[in-house]
Amino acid sequence: MSKVTPLSGFPEFLPADRIVEQQFLDVIRETFELHGFASIETRAVEPVERLSNQGEDADKEIYGVRRLAAGADEDAALGLHFDLTVPFARYVLEHSGNLVFPFRRYQIQKVWRGERPQEGRYREFTQADVDIIDSGELPNHYEVELPLVIADALRRLPVPEFVIKVNNRKIPEGFYRGLGLDDVTSVLRIVDKIDKIGPEKVVERLMEAGATDKQARLAVQLADISSTDTSFADQVRALGVEHPTLDEGLEQLSHVMAAAAEHAPGLLMADLRIARGLDYYTGAVYELYLVGQESFGSVGGGGRYDALASDGKTTYPGVGISIGVSRLVHRLVSQGLLKGTRSTPTAVLVALTAEEDRAEAMRTAATLRGRGIPVEVAPAAAKFGKQIRFADRRGIPFVWFSTENGPEVKDIRSGEQVPADAATWTPPEADIRPRTESTQLDTTTQENS
Amino acid sequence: MSKVTPLSGFPEFLPADRIVEQQFLDVIRETFELHGFASIETRAVEPVERLSNQGEDADKEIYGVRRLAAGADEDAALGLHFDLTVPFARYVLEHSGNLVFPFRRYQIQKVWRGERPQEGRYREFTQADVDIIDSGELPNHYEVELPLVIADALRRLPVPEFVIKVNNRKIPEGFYRGLGLDDVTSVLRIVDKIDKIGPEKVVERLMEAGATDKQARLAVQLADISSTDTSFADQVRALGVEHPTLDEGLEQLSHVMAAAAEHAPGLLMADLRIARGLDYYTGAVYELYLVGQESFGSVGGGGRYDALASDGKTTYPGVGISIGVSRLVHRLVSQGLLKGTRSTPTAVLVALTAEEDRAEAMRTAATLRGRGIPVEVAPAAAKFGKQIRFADRRGIPFVWFSTENGPEVKDIRSGEQVPADAATWTPPEADIRPRTESTQLDTTTQENS
């Protein structure tokens, strides 16, 4: 067996950091359920033909999957899903007869992307997605509701200030068409590189692709427009480009901005640079950023997709947003902003003075567990000091001793040791489970326990 | 895009059944944490060389993973993990400097096996594993503790009567060596087929592999021994075979049976037919069965592995058991024994009489959610009857109306409609969340909500 070496792009948490991730996932799940979203999980693999042709970001990144022992002609080609939207659309088509629409679902699973690993870019990561899919028509008010759900989840978590940037695909599409640039996808992909290569290079590339200087500069000007209210629409109109699709996009995005301002002022920012690398979006598109950490990239995103789920007869339009949970938690943990209060759920170590006492210690442990207190029994009989060190190294706050005077429990932080009865003794609420501790975090969010 | 067709061996739950699976996973996690096991997740992929050569069951079943866009020389060969023990052993080696031993961990993740799909055999399924790994030496008492943890989890779940069958690898190994059959692995693999092909065919195959008639018959007789107490040891000794490894195995298994009888009478059955298809087990091996449904196969299992995690200098012996959650839940759901009480978390639908009232309805919903009640707002303004039908089709028990007399809430099952204030009204506890309903189930376990 060769030496164990980490696989780049496949990060794993140590136990104390995993506690932070679990608490994030618990809060996100709880919020999604409070908003009436049902949980589903889809299989990890889809036929490659369903995964491919979903956009530039997706195509290069698919991991193929094949039985090592497979014959050359066996199995349709399968790939690991790179997001949870494409599998969800397939799930809806496959199970449409057993679902009721509009169907609100959340889905928390791993996804895989064969990207070049770099900071914050992983080849395997956990996403938490929330989507609403309808049959036939999807009302626009869901484009407002979904960012509010995501904001509700994040507000319950110890995360720094965040903003959801929103655009509507119809705005660039209508604008480009109004300009006479009809290869919308190509133009979008070039403009999407603006943060990486700068506006001048974007103009150059657009011209290489056939745009005039004026067309190229207007496309770049559009991408520069943003506002925290509905004033983006006037800025767009001031550029003098007209197209019915543009009007539709401006109207829809204005509605989203106005309604969001009523329920969650400051949550959304209209930013016409937001594109999303996936081709299936047709209306609103969202990107979630930590304020002041935009250069790290988005920690979530999504949008409206009108034609992704269609069986030829019926179309199921949807809208959804995803939180990049791994990305977010790895970021906050690696910045030292969050950590677990201990590396184990155990609140109480039942010490053993002799191996013959193990059965009795196991009964004590069972009594405490029956009252919701996480307990483990010492691995071996050992002296007082060794038992304390065992607990201390794991952050276990209490050690339970059997003494001549009966059972006693010691808080190893304060050193206080008191008589205790397993049927009634309870540790302080804050010590029962490990918690997430936030340090230096500029947020009003309470710690979640 | 081609038609959507299910992939054989990759089952997916509908929302109401997923609620059952979620509740199983929640109870299992809660139990593991009460017993002081820390959660980890490992990446889905491991180098193929680490996955292979783990036994007959594993070798044919590995799914290879490779970027579709990869160059011919790119990447070490990766495969999807087929269990959670091999990745856990690798995790321990990789992170040993940051862990404290003995390390108690649980891990709930998908695994993938390229088996021929058949009833209860899946190519992708969720396992819940609990293991203890130590550095250097692993005390034998953990071989008793782990089945007790699994039993504690299952007792909190609405599952039929179960039994954990246990053996010790040293018993067949010592017995075969005492008989003069030194290719232990081959003999074990042939004897392991006894339930499929019957004892006579096993004798035949053993003789084809070089055993004498007497050796073959004794090997089959060993596999026939079982007991619910320590009497299996006398039955083995009556066969007249002797070997130090056999003595060691009999002693260890007797200890496990005796200690388990003290804490959980009837939980364990010594069954010397239990083999487990994986080569890494070296001591206790376990298989978990539903009583009377043995022909369905095991719904969990595990064992002790002394040499799986070793870096050449240090060895980390471990013992663990896994619950095949997908297998178990699919079985009980498909038998009609369990179902979710509804297909959505939503307890209250806030009805809309006019689209202009949406903002107000959203505020009502937010108030109820703030008090822990899952709520959704109607997708569109509609008449009374249509709103009721919307709730009814999803199993949502309550509809909230805005009436001339102020807000009222209707229990759509009884038809009762009463005035209600979103700041104080609460549904009955049993209606707040969907629950798992068990029908016809011969068990004393309470429903878990």
Short mmCIF file of N, CA and C in Angstrom, two decimals, chain A residues 1-2 4 6-7 10 12-15 18 22 26 29-30 33-39 41-45 48-50 60 62-68 90-91 94-95 98 100-104 106 110 112 114 124 141-142 148 262-263 343-346 358-359 362-363 369 372-376 379 393-394 433, chain B residues 1-2 4 6-7 10 12-15 18 22 26 29-30 33-39 41-45 48-50 60 62-68 90-91 94-95 98 100-104 106 110 112 114 124 141-142 148 262-263 343-346 358-359 362-363 369 372-376 379 393-394 433:
data_model
loop_
_atom_site.label_atom_id
_atom_site.label_comp_id
_atom_site.label_asym_id
_atom_site.label_seq_id
_atom_site.Cartn_x
_atom_site.Cartn_y
_atom_site.Cartn_z
N MET A 1 0.85 -1.21 0.00
CA MET A 1 0.00 0.00 0.00
C MET A 1 0.88 1.25 0.00
N SER A 2 0.59 2.17 -0.91
CA SER A 2 1.41 3.38 -0.98
C SER A 2 1.08 4.31 0.18
N VAL A 4 -0.16 7.41 2.37
CA VAL A 4 -1.39 8.20 2.31
C VAL A 4 -1.05 9.64 2.00
N PRO A 6 -2.96 13.49 0.81
CA PRO A 6 -4.26 14.15 0.57
C PRO A 6 -4.51 14.28 -0.93
N LEU A 7 -5.79 14.25 -1.33
CA LEU A 7 -6.14 14.51 -2.71
C LEU A 7 -6.52 15.98 -2.84
N PHE A 10 -10.22 17.78 -2.53
CA PHE A 10 -11.16 16.94 -1.77
C PHE A 10 -10.92 17.13 -0.27
N GLU A 12 -11.28 17.49 3.78
CA GLU A 12 -12.02 16.79 4.85
C GLU A 12 -11.86 17.57 6.14
N PHE A 13 -12.90 17.61 6.93
CA PHE A 13 -12.85 18.32 8.20
C PHE A 13 -12.33 17.41 9.30
N LEU A 14 -11.59 18.00 10.24
CA LEU A 14 -11.32 17.33 11.51
C LEU A 14 -12.59 17.42 12.36
N PRO A 15 -12.72 16.55 13.39
CA PRO A 15 -13.99 16.47 14.12
C PRO A 15 -14.52 17.81 14.67
N ARG A 18 -15.90 19.77 11.81
CA ARG A 18 -17.10 19.11 11.30
C ARG A 18 -18.33 19.49 12.15
N GLN A 22 -21.78 20.68 10.68
CA GLN A 22 -23.06 20.04 11.04
C GLN A 22 -24.06 21.07 11.54
N ASP A 26 -27.63 21.83 10.02
CA ASP A 26 -28.85 21.70 10.83
C ASP A 26 -29.72 22.96 10.73
N ARG A 29 -31.24 23.25 7.20
CA ARG A 29 -32.35 22.30 7.06
C ARG A 29 -33.59 22.79 7.82
N GLU A 30 -33.38 23.21 9.07
CA GLU A 30 -34.50 23.68 9.89
C GLU A 30 -35.21 24.87 9.21
N GLU A 33 -37.20 23.74 6.16
CA GLU A 33 -38.43 23.04 6.55
C GLU A 33 -39.48 24.02 7.09
N LEU A 34 -39.03 25.03 7.83
CA LEU A 34 -39.98 26.05 8.31
C LEU A 34 -40.66 26.77 7.15
N HIS A 35 -39.96 26.84 6.02
CA HIS A 35 -40.54 27.47 4.84
C HIS A 35 -41.29 26.46 3.95
N GLY A 36 -41.47 25.26 4.47
CA GLY A 36 -42.32 24.30 3.76
C GLY A 36 -41.68 23.58 2.60
N PHE A 37 -40.35 23.45 2.63
CA PHE A 37 -39.68 22.69 1.57
C PHE A 37 -39.47 21.25 2.03
N ALA A 38 -39.79 20.30 1.16
CA ALA A 38 -39.63 18.88 1.46
C ALA A 38 -38.23 18.44 1.06
N SER A 39 -37.67 17.52 1.84
CA SER A 39 -36.34 17.00 1.53
C SER A 39 -36.41 15.92 0.46
N GLU A 41 -33.39 13.43 -1.87
CA GLU A 41 -32.02 13.20 -2.32
C GLU A 41 -32.10 12.53 -3.68
N THR A 42 -31.22 12.92 -4.56
CA THR A 42 -31.15 12.24 -5.85
C THR A 42 -29.87 11.41 -5.88
N ARG A 43 -29.86 10.40 -6.74
CA ARG A 43 -28.65 9.59 -6.89
C ARG A 43 -27.48 10.49 -7.32
N ALA A 44 -26.26 10.03 -7.04
CA ALA A 44 -25.07 10.83 -7.35
C ALA A 44 -24.76 10.86 -8.85
N VAL A 45 -25.28 9.89 -9.60
CA VAL A 45 -24.92 9.80 -11.02
C VAL A 45 -26.11 10.11 -11.92
N VAL A 48 -24.42 10.87 -18.76
CA VAL A 48 -23.54 11.98 -19.14
C VAL A 48 -24.25 12.95 -20.08
N GLU A 49 -25.09 12.42 -20.97
CA GLU A 49 -25.74 13.31 -21.93
C GLU A 49 -26.68 14.31 -21.24
N ARG A 50 -27.17 13.96 -20.05
CA ARG A 50 -28.01 14.90 -19.33
C ARG A 50 -27.17 15.97 -18.62
N LYS A 60 -16.51 21.05 -19.00
CA LYS A 60 -15.16 20.54 -18.79
C LYS A 60 -14.99 19.78 -17.48
N ILE A 62 -17.02 17.40 -15.78
CA ILE A 62 -17.77 16.21 -15.38
C ILE A 62 -16.83 15.04 -15.08
N TYR A 63 -17.10 14.37 -13.96
CA TYR A 63 -16.41 13.13 -13.66
C TYR A 63 -17.23 11.96 -14.21
N GLY A 64 -16.65 11.19 -15.07
CA GLY A 64 -17.29 9.97 -15.56
C GLY A 64 -17.16 8.85 -14.54
N VAL A 65 -18.13 7.96 -14.54
CA VAL A 65 -18.17 6.85 -13.57
C VAL A 65 -18.42 5.56 -14.33
N ARG A 66 -17.62 4.53 -14.04
CA ARG A 66 -17.76 3.28 -14.77
C ARG A 66 -17.23 2.14 -13.92
N ARG A 67 -17.94 1.02 -13.87
CA ARG A 67 -17.46 -0.13 -13.11
C ARG A 67 -16.10 -0.55 -13.65
N LEU A 68 -15.15 -0.76 -12.76
CA LEU A 68 -13.82 -1.16 -13.21
C LEU A 68 -13.89 -2.49 -13.94
N ARG A 90 -34.43 16.30 -13.50
CA ARG A 90 -34.64 14.92 -13.95
C ARG A 90 -35.56 14.16 -12.99
N TYR A 91 -35.37 14.37 -11.69
CA TYR A 91 -36.22 13.73 -10.67
C TYR A 91 -37.68 14.12 -10.88
N GLU A 94 -39.02 12.32 -13.84
CA GLU A 94 -39.16 10.88 -13.59
C GLU A 94 -40.32 10.57 -12.66
N HIS A 95 -40.56 11.46 -11.69
CA HIS A 95 -41.56 11.17 -10.66
C HIS A 95 -42.78 12.09 -10.75
N ASN A 98 -46.13 11.34 -9.29
CA ASN A 98 -46.26 11.18 -7.84
C ASN A 98 -45.95 12.44 -7.05
N VAL A 100 -46.87 16.74 -6.37
CA VAL A 100 -47.88 17.78 -6.57
C VAL A 100 -47.17 19.11 -6.77
N PHE A 101 -47.71 19.89 -7.70
CA PHE A 101 -47.05 21.14 -8.11
C PHE A 101 -47.89 22.34 -7.68
N PRO A 102 -47.25 23.47 -7.37
CA PRO A 102 -45.81 23.69 -7.28
C PRO A 102 -45.17 22.81 -6.21
N PHE A 103 -43.99 22.28 -6.54
CA PHE A 103 -43.28 21.36 -5.65
C PHE A 103 -42.09 22.12 -5.05
N ARG A 104 -42.12 22.21 -3.72
CA ARG A 104 -41.06 22.91 -2.99
C ARG A 104 -40.13 21.87 -2.42
N TYR A 106 -36.03 20.87 -0.82
CA TYR A 106 -34.63 21.21 -0.56
C TYR A 106 -33.81 19.94 -0.70
N LYS A 110 -23.58 16.20 -1.65
CA LYS A 110 -22.30 16.46 -2.29
C LYS A 110 -22.48 16.63 -3.79
N TRP A 112 -19.74 17.17 -7.44
CA TRP A 112 -18.36 16.96 -7.85
C TRP A 112 -18.06 17.74 -9.14
N GLY A 114 -14.67 18.61 -11.72
CA GLY A 114 -13.25 18.35 -11.99
C GLY A 114 -12.46 19.60 -12.29
N GLU A 124 -14.95 18.29 -4.69
CA GLU A 124 -16.11 17.69 -4.02
C GLU A 124 -16.56 18.66 -2.95
N HIS A 141 -43.55 35.66 -8.26
CA HIS A 141 -43.28 36.00 -6.86
C HIS A 141 -42.29 35.05 -6.20
N TYR A 142 -42.10 33.86 -6.80
CA TYR A 142 -41.10 32.95 -6.23
C TYR A 142 -39.68 33.49 -6.40
N LEU A 148 -35.37 35.42 0.07
CA LEU A 148 -35.78 35.64 1.46
C LEU A 148 -35.56 34.39 2.31
N GLU A 262 -39.38 45.55 0.60
CA GLU A 262 -40.45 45.59 1.59
C GLU A 262 -40.20 44.59 2.73
N HIS A 263 -39.72 43.38 2.37
CA HIS A 263 -39.58 42.33 3.38
C HIS A 263 -38.18 42.26 3.99
N SER A 343 -14.06 18.44 20.43
CA SER A 343 -13.91 17.59 19.25
C SER A 343 -14.81 16.35 19.32
N THR A 344 -15.67 16.27 20.32
CA THR A 344 -16.51 15.09 20.52
C THR A 344 -17.85 15.52 21.09
N PRO A 345 -18.92 14.78 20.83
CA PRO A 345 -20.19 15.10 21.47
C PRO A 345 -20.17 14.84 22.99
N THR A 346 -19.22 13.99 23.45
CA THR A 346 -19.23 13.56 24.85
C THR A 346 -19.17 14.75 25.83
N ARG A 358 -16.46 -1.99 35.04
CA ARG A 358 -16.94 -1.54 33.73
C ARG A 358 -18.46 -1.70 33.60
N ALA A 359 -19.00 -2.82 34.06
CA ALA A 359 -20.44 -3.05 33.89
C ALA A 359 -21.23 -1.97 34.63
N MET A 362 -20.99 1.26 32.74
CA MET A 362 -21.87 1.24 31.56
C MET A 362 -23.31 1.54 31.96
N ARG A 363 -23.71 1.05 33.13
CA ARG A 363 -25.08 1.34 33.59
C ARG A 363 -25.24 2.83 33.93
N ARG A 369 -27.39 8.88 29.50
CA ARG A 369 -27.83 8.98 28.09
C ARG A 369 -29.34 9.02 27.98
N GLY A 372 -30.54 12.30 27.87
CA GLY A 372 -30.10 13.20 26.79
C GLY A 372 -28.68 13.73 26.95
N ILE A 373 -27.88 13.12 27.80
CA ILE A 373 -26.52 13.61 28.02
C ILE A 373 -25.52 12.67 27.33
N PRO A 374 -24.70 13.16 26.40
CA PRO A 374 -23.73 12.30 25.72
C PRO A 374 -22.61 11.86 26.66
N VAL A 375 -22.38 10.56 26.71
CA VAL A 375 -21.45 9.99 27.69
C VAL A 375 -20.61 8.91 27.04
N GLU A 376 -19.35 8.80 27.46
CA GLU A 376 -18.58 7.61 27.14
C GLU A 376 -17.89 7.11 28.40
N PRO A 379 -11.68 4.12 28.39
CA PRO A 379 -11.24 2.92 27.67
C PRO A 379 -10.57 1.91 28.58
N ARG A 393 -7.95 16.40 26.80
CA ARG A 393 -7.47 16.40 25.41
C ARG A 393 -8.59 16.44 24.40
N ARG A 394 -9.78 16.00 24.81
CA ARG A 394 -10.93 15.99 23.90
C ARG A 394 -11.90 17.15 24.16
N ARG A 433 -24.05 19.78 24.67
CA ARG A 433 -23.60 19.49 23.31
C ARG A 433 -22.46 20.44 22.94
N MET B 1 -32.53 15.59 -25.91
CA MET B 1 -32.42 14.88 -24.63
C MET B 1 -33.27 13.61 -24.68
N SER B 2 -32.67 12.50 -24.32
CA SER B 2 -33.42 11.25 -24.37
C SER B 2 -34.43 11.19 -23.24
N VAL B 4 -36.42 10.14 -19.91
CA VAL B 4 -35.94 9.86 -18.56
C VAL B 4 -36.31 8.43 -18.18
N PRO B 6 -35.49 5.30 -15.12
CA PRO B 6 -34.80 5.03 -13.85
C PRO B 6 -33.53 4.24 -14.10
N LEU B 7 -32.54 4.43 -13.26
CA LEU B 7 -31.32 3.63 -13.31
C LEU B 7 -31.47 2.50 -12.30
N PHE B 10 -30.25 2.32 -8.37
CA PHE B 10 -30.09 3.66 -7.80
C PHE B 10 -31.45 4.20 -7.36
N GLU B 12 -34.57 6.09 -5.51
CA GLU B 12 -34.79 7.42 -4.93
C GLU B 12 -36.13 7.40 -4.19
N PHE B 13 -36.18 8.09 -3.07
CA PHE B 13 -37.42 8.16 -2.31
C PHE B 13 -38.31 9.30 -2.81
N LEU B 14 -39.61 9.08 -2.76
CA LEU B 14 -40.55 10.19 -2.89
C LEU B 14 -40.56 10.94 -1.56
N PRO B 15 -41.06 12.20 -1.55
CA PRO B 15 -40.92 13.02 -0.34
C PRO B 15 -41.47 12.38 0.94
N ARG B 18 -39.07 9.76 2.07
CA ARG B 18 -37.81 10.39 2.49
C ARG B 18 -37.93 10.87 3.95
N GLN B 22 -35.28 10.20 6.77
CA GLN B 22 -34.69 11.28 7.57
C GLN B 22 -34.84 11.02 9.06
N ASP B 26 -31.95 10.71 11.73
CA ASP B 26 -31.89 11.59 12.90
C ASP B 26 -31.74 10.79 14.19
N ARG B 29 -28.22 9.21 14.32
CA ARG B 29 -27.22 10.23 14.67
C ARG B 29 -27.30 10.59 16.15
N GLU B 30 -28.50 10.84 16.64
CA GLU B 30 -28.70 11.20 18.04
C GLU B 30 -28.12 10.12 18.97
N GLU B 33 -24.32 10.04 18.91
CA GLU B 33 -23.75 11.18 19.65
C GLU B 33 -23.90 10.98 21.16
N LEU B 34 -25.04 10.42 21.58
CA LEU B 34 -25.20 10.14 23.02
C LEU B 34 -24.14 9.17 23.52
N HIS B 35 -23.64 8.32 22.62
CA HIS B 35 -22.59 7.37 22.99
C HIS B 35 -21.19 7.95 22.76
N GLY B 36 -21.12 9.25 22.47
CA GLY B 36 -19.84 9.92 22.40
C GLY B 36 -19.05 9.70 21.12
N PHE B 37 -19.75 9.42 20.02
CA PHE B 37 -19.06 9.28 18.74
C PHE B 37 -19.10 10.61 18.01
N ALA B 38 -17.95 11.02 17.47
CA ALA B 38 -17.86 12.28 16.73
C ALA B 38 -18.16 12.02 15.26
N SER B 39 -18.81 12.97 14.61
CA SER B 39 -19.12 12.84 13.19
C SER B 39 -17.92 13.20 12.33
N GLU B 41 -16.97 13.09 7.87
CA GLU B 41 -17.29 12.64 6.52
C GLU B 41 -15.98 12.51 5.78
N THR B 42 -15.86 11.47 4.99
CA THR B 42 -14.69 11.35 4.14
C THR B 42 -15.11 11.61 2.70
N ARG B 43 -14.14 11.99 1.88
CA ARG B 43 -14.41 12.20 0.44
C ARG B 43 -14.98 10.91 -0.16
N ALA B 44 -15.73 11.04 -1.26
CA ALA B 44 -16.35 9.88 -1.90
C ALA B 44 -15.36 8.99 -2.63
N VAL B 45 -14.20 9.54 -2.98
CA VAL B 45 -13.24 8.79 -3.79
C VAL B 45 -11.98 8.43 -3.00
N VAL B 48 -7.75 3.81 -6.30
CA VAL B 48 -8.25 2.46 -6.56
C VAL B 48 -7.42 1.41 -5.83
N GLU B 49 -6.13 1.63 -5.76
CA GLU B 49 -5.27 0.61 -5.12
C GLU B 49 -5.61 0.44 -3.64
N ARG B 50 -6.17 1.49 -3.01
CA ARG B 50 -6.57 1.36 -1.61
C ARG B 50 -7.90 0.60 -1.47
N LYS B 60 -14.88 -6.85 -7.43
CA LYS B 60 -15.64 -6.75 -8.69
C LYS B 60 -16.53 -5.52 -8.74
N ILE B 62 -16.06 -2.14 -7.74
CA ILE B 62 -15.59 -0.75 -7.63
C ILE B 62 -15.97 0.06 -8.87
N TYR B 63 -16.52 1.26 -8.62
CA TYR B 63 -16.75 2.21 -9.70
C TYR B 63 -15.52 3.11 -9.83
N GLY B 64 -14.93 3.10 -10.98
CA GLY B 64 -13.83 4.03 -11.26
C GLY B 64 -14.37 5.41 -11.59
N VAL B 65 -13.58 6.43 -11.28
CA VAL B 65 -13.99 7.83 -11.49
C VAL B 65 -12.86 8.55 -12.21
N ARG B 66 -13.23 9.27 -13.27
CA ARG B 66 -12.19 9.95 -14.05
C ARG B 66 -12.81 11.15 -14.76
N ARG B 67 -12.12 12.30 -14.74
CA ARG B 67 -12.63 13.48 -15.46
C ARG B 67 -12.82 13.12 -16.93
N LEU B 68 -13.97 13.46 -17.48
CA LEU B 68 -14.21 13.16 -18.89
C LEU B 68 -13.19 13.89 -19.76
N ARG B 90 -8.13 5.13 6.17
CA ARG B 90 -7.23 6.06 5.47
C ARG B 90 -7.26 7.45 6.14
N TYR B 91 -8.47 7.90 6.54
CA TYR B 91 -8.62 9.19 7.24
C TYR B 91 -7.77 9.20 8.51
N GLU B 94 -4.18 9.54 7.62
CA GLU B 94 -3.87 10.86 7.08
C GLU B 94 -3.87 11.94 8.16
N HIS B 95 -4.78 11.79 9.13
CA HIS B 95 -4.96 12.85 10.13
C HIS B 95 -4.52 12.43 11.53
N ASN B 98 -3.63 14.78 14.28
CA ASN B 98 -4.64 15.69 14.80
C ASN B 98 -5.80 14.98 15.49
N VAL B 100 -7.17 12.16 18.66
CA VAL B 100 -6.76 11.51 19.91
C VAL B 100 -7.38 10.13 19.96
N PHE B 101 -6.60 9.17 20.44
CA PHE B 101 -7.00 7.76 20.44
C PHE B 101 -7.26 7.27 21.85
N PRO B 102 -8.19 6.32 22.04
CA PRO B 102 -9.08 5.76 21.04
C PRO B 102 -10.00 6.83 20.45
N PHE B 103 -10.22 6.75 19.13
CA PHE B 103 -11.03 7.72 18.41
C PHE B 103 -12.38 7.07 18.08
N ARG B 104 -13.45 7.67 18.61
CA ARG B 104 -14.81 7.16 18.37
C ARG B 104 -15.44 8.03 17.31
N TYR B 106 -18.59 8.43 14.13
CA TYR B 106 -19.65 7.88 13.29
C TYR B 106 -19.61 8.58 11.95
N LYS B 110 -23.27 8.04 1.63
CA LYS B 110 -23.52 7.12 0.54
C LYS B 110 -22.29 6.26 0.27
N TRP B 112 -21.05 3.14 -2.87
CA TRP B 112 -21.41 2.68 -4.22
C TRP B 112 -20.80 1.31 -4.49
N GLY B 114 -20.86 -1.72 -7.61
CA GLY B 114 -21.34 -2.07 -8.95
C GLY B 114 -21.91 -3.47 -9.03
N GLU B 124 -26.16 2.20 -5.11
CA GLU B 124 -25.87 3.37 -4.28
C GLU B 124 -26.77 3.29 -3.06
N HIS B 141 -13.15 -5.07 25.04
CA HIS B 141 -14.50 -4.69 25.49
C HIS B 141 -15.26 -3.89 24.44
N TYR B 142 -14.54 -3.29 23.49
CA TYR B 142 -15.25 -2.56 22.43
C TYR B 142 -16.06 -3.50 21.52
N LEU B 148 -24.04 -3.02 21.35
CA LEU B 148 -24.98 -2.36 22.26
C LEU B 148 -25.38 -0.98 21.74
N GLU B 262 -25.35 -9.71 29.86
CA GLU B 262 -25.56 -8.92 31.06
C GLU B 262 -26.29 -7.61 30.74
N HIS B 263 -25.91 -6.96 29.63
CA HIS B 263 -26.47 -5.63 29.33
C HIS B 263 -27.67 -5.67 28.40
N SER B 343 -46.42 14.69 2.91
CA SER B 343 -45.32 14.73 1.94
C SER B 343 -44.53 16.03 2.04
N THR B 344 -44.82 16.86 3.01
CA THR B 344 -44.18 18.16 3.14
C THR B 344 -44.05 18.51 4.62
N PRO B 345 -43.03 19.30 4.99
CA PRO B 345 -42.95 19.75 6.38
C PRO B 345 -44.08 20.73 6.75
N THR B 346 -44.70 21.35 5.74
CA THR B 346 -45.67 22.42 5.99
C THR B 346 -46.82 21.96 6.89
N ARG B 358 -50.54 39.32 -0.65
CA ARG B 358 -49.38 38.44 -0.47
C ARG B 358 -48.41 38.96 0.60
N ALA B 359 -48.14 40.27 0.58
CA ALA B 359 -47.17 40.81 1.53
C ALA B 359 -47.65 40.54 2.97
N MET B 362 -47.26 36.90 3.78
CA MET B 362 -45.86 36.57 4.06
C MET B 362 -45.48 36.98 5.47
N ARG B 363 -46.03 38.09 5.95
CA ARG B 363 -45.74 38.50 7.34
C ARG B 363 -46.36 37.52 8.34
N ARG B 369 -43.53 31.03 11.62
CA ARG B 369 -42.22 30.36 11.54
C ARG B 369 -41.33 30.75 12.70
N GLY B 372 -41.58 28.40 15.29
CA GLY B 372 -41.24 27.00 15.03
C GLY B 372 -42.28 26.22 14.25
N ILE B 373 -43.20 26.91 13.59
CA ILE B 373 -44.25 26.22 12.84
C ILE B 373 -43.95 26.32 11.34
N PRO B 374 -43.82 25.19 10.64
CA PRO B 374 -43.54 25.25 9.20
C PRO B 374 -44.76 25.75 8.41
N VAL B 375 -44.53 26.74 7.58
CA VAL B 375 -45.63 27.43 6.89
C VAL B 375 -45.26 27.72 5.45
N GLU B 376 -46.23 27.62 4.55
CA GLU B 376 -46.04 28.19 3.23
C GLU B 376 -47.25 29.03 2.86
N PRO B 379 -49.71 29.56 -3.56
CA PRO B 379 -49.01 30.02 -4.76
C PRO B 379 -49.79 31.10 -5.50
N ARG B 393 -54.14 17.76 -0.75
CA ARG B 393 -53.32 16.89 -1.61
C ARG B 393 -51.91 16.68 -1.05
N ARG B 394 -51.47 17.59 -0.21
CA ARG B 394 -50.12 17.49 0.39
C ARG B 394 -50.15 16.98 1.82
N ARG B 433 -44.80 18.78 12.92
CA ARG B 433 -43.87 18.18 11.95
C ARG B 433 -44.47 16.89 11.40
#
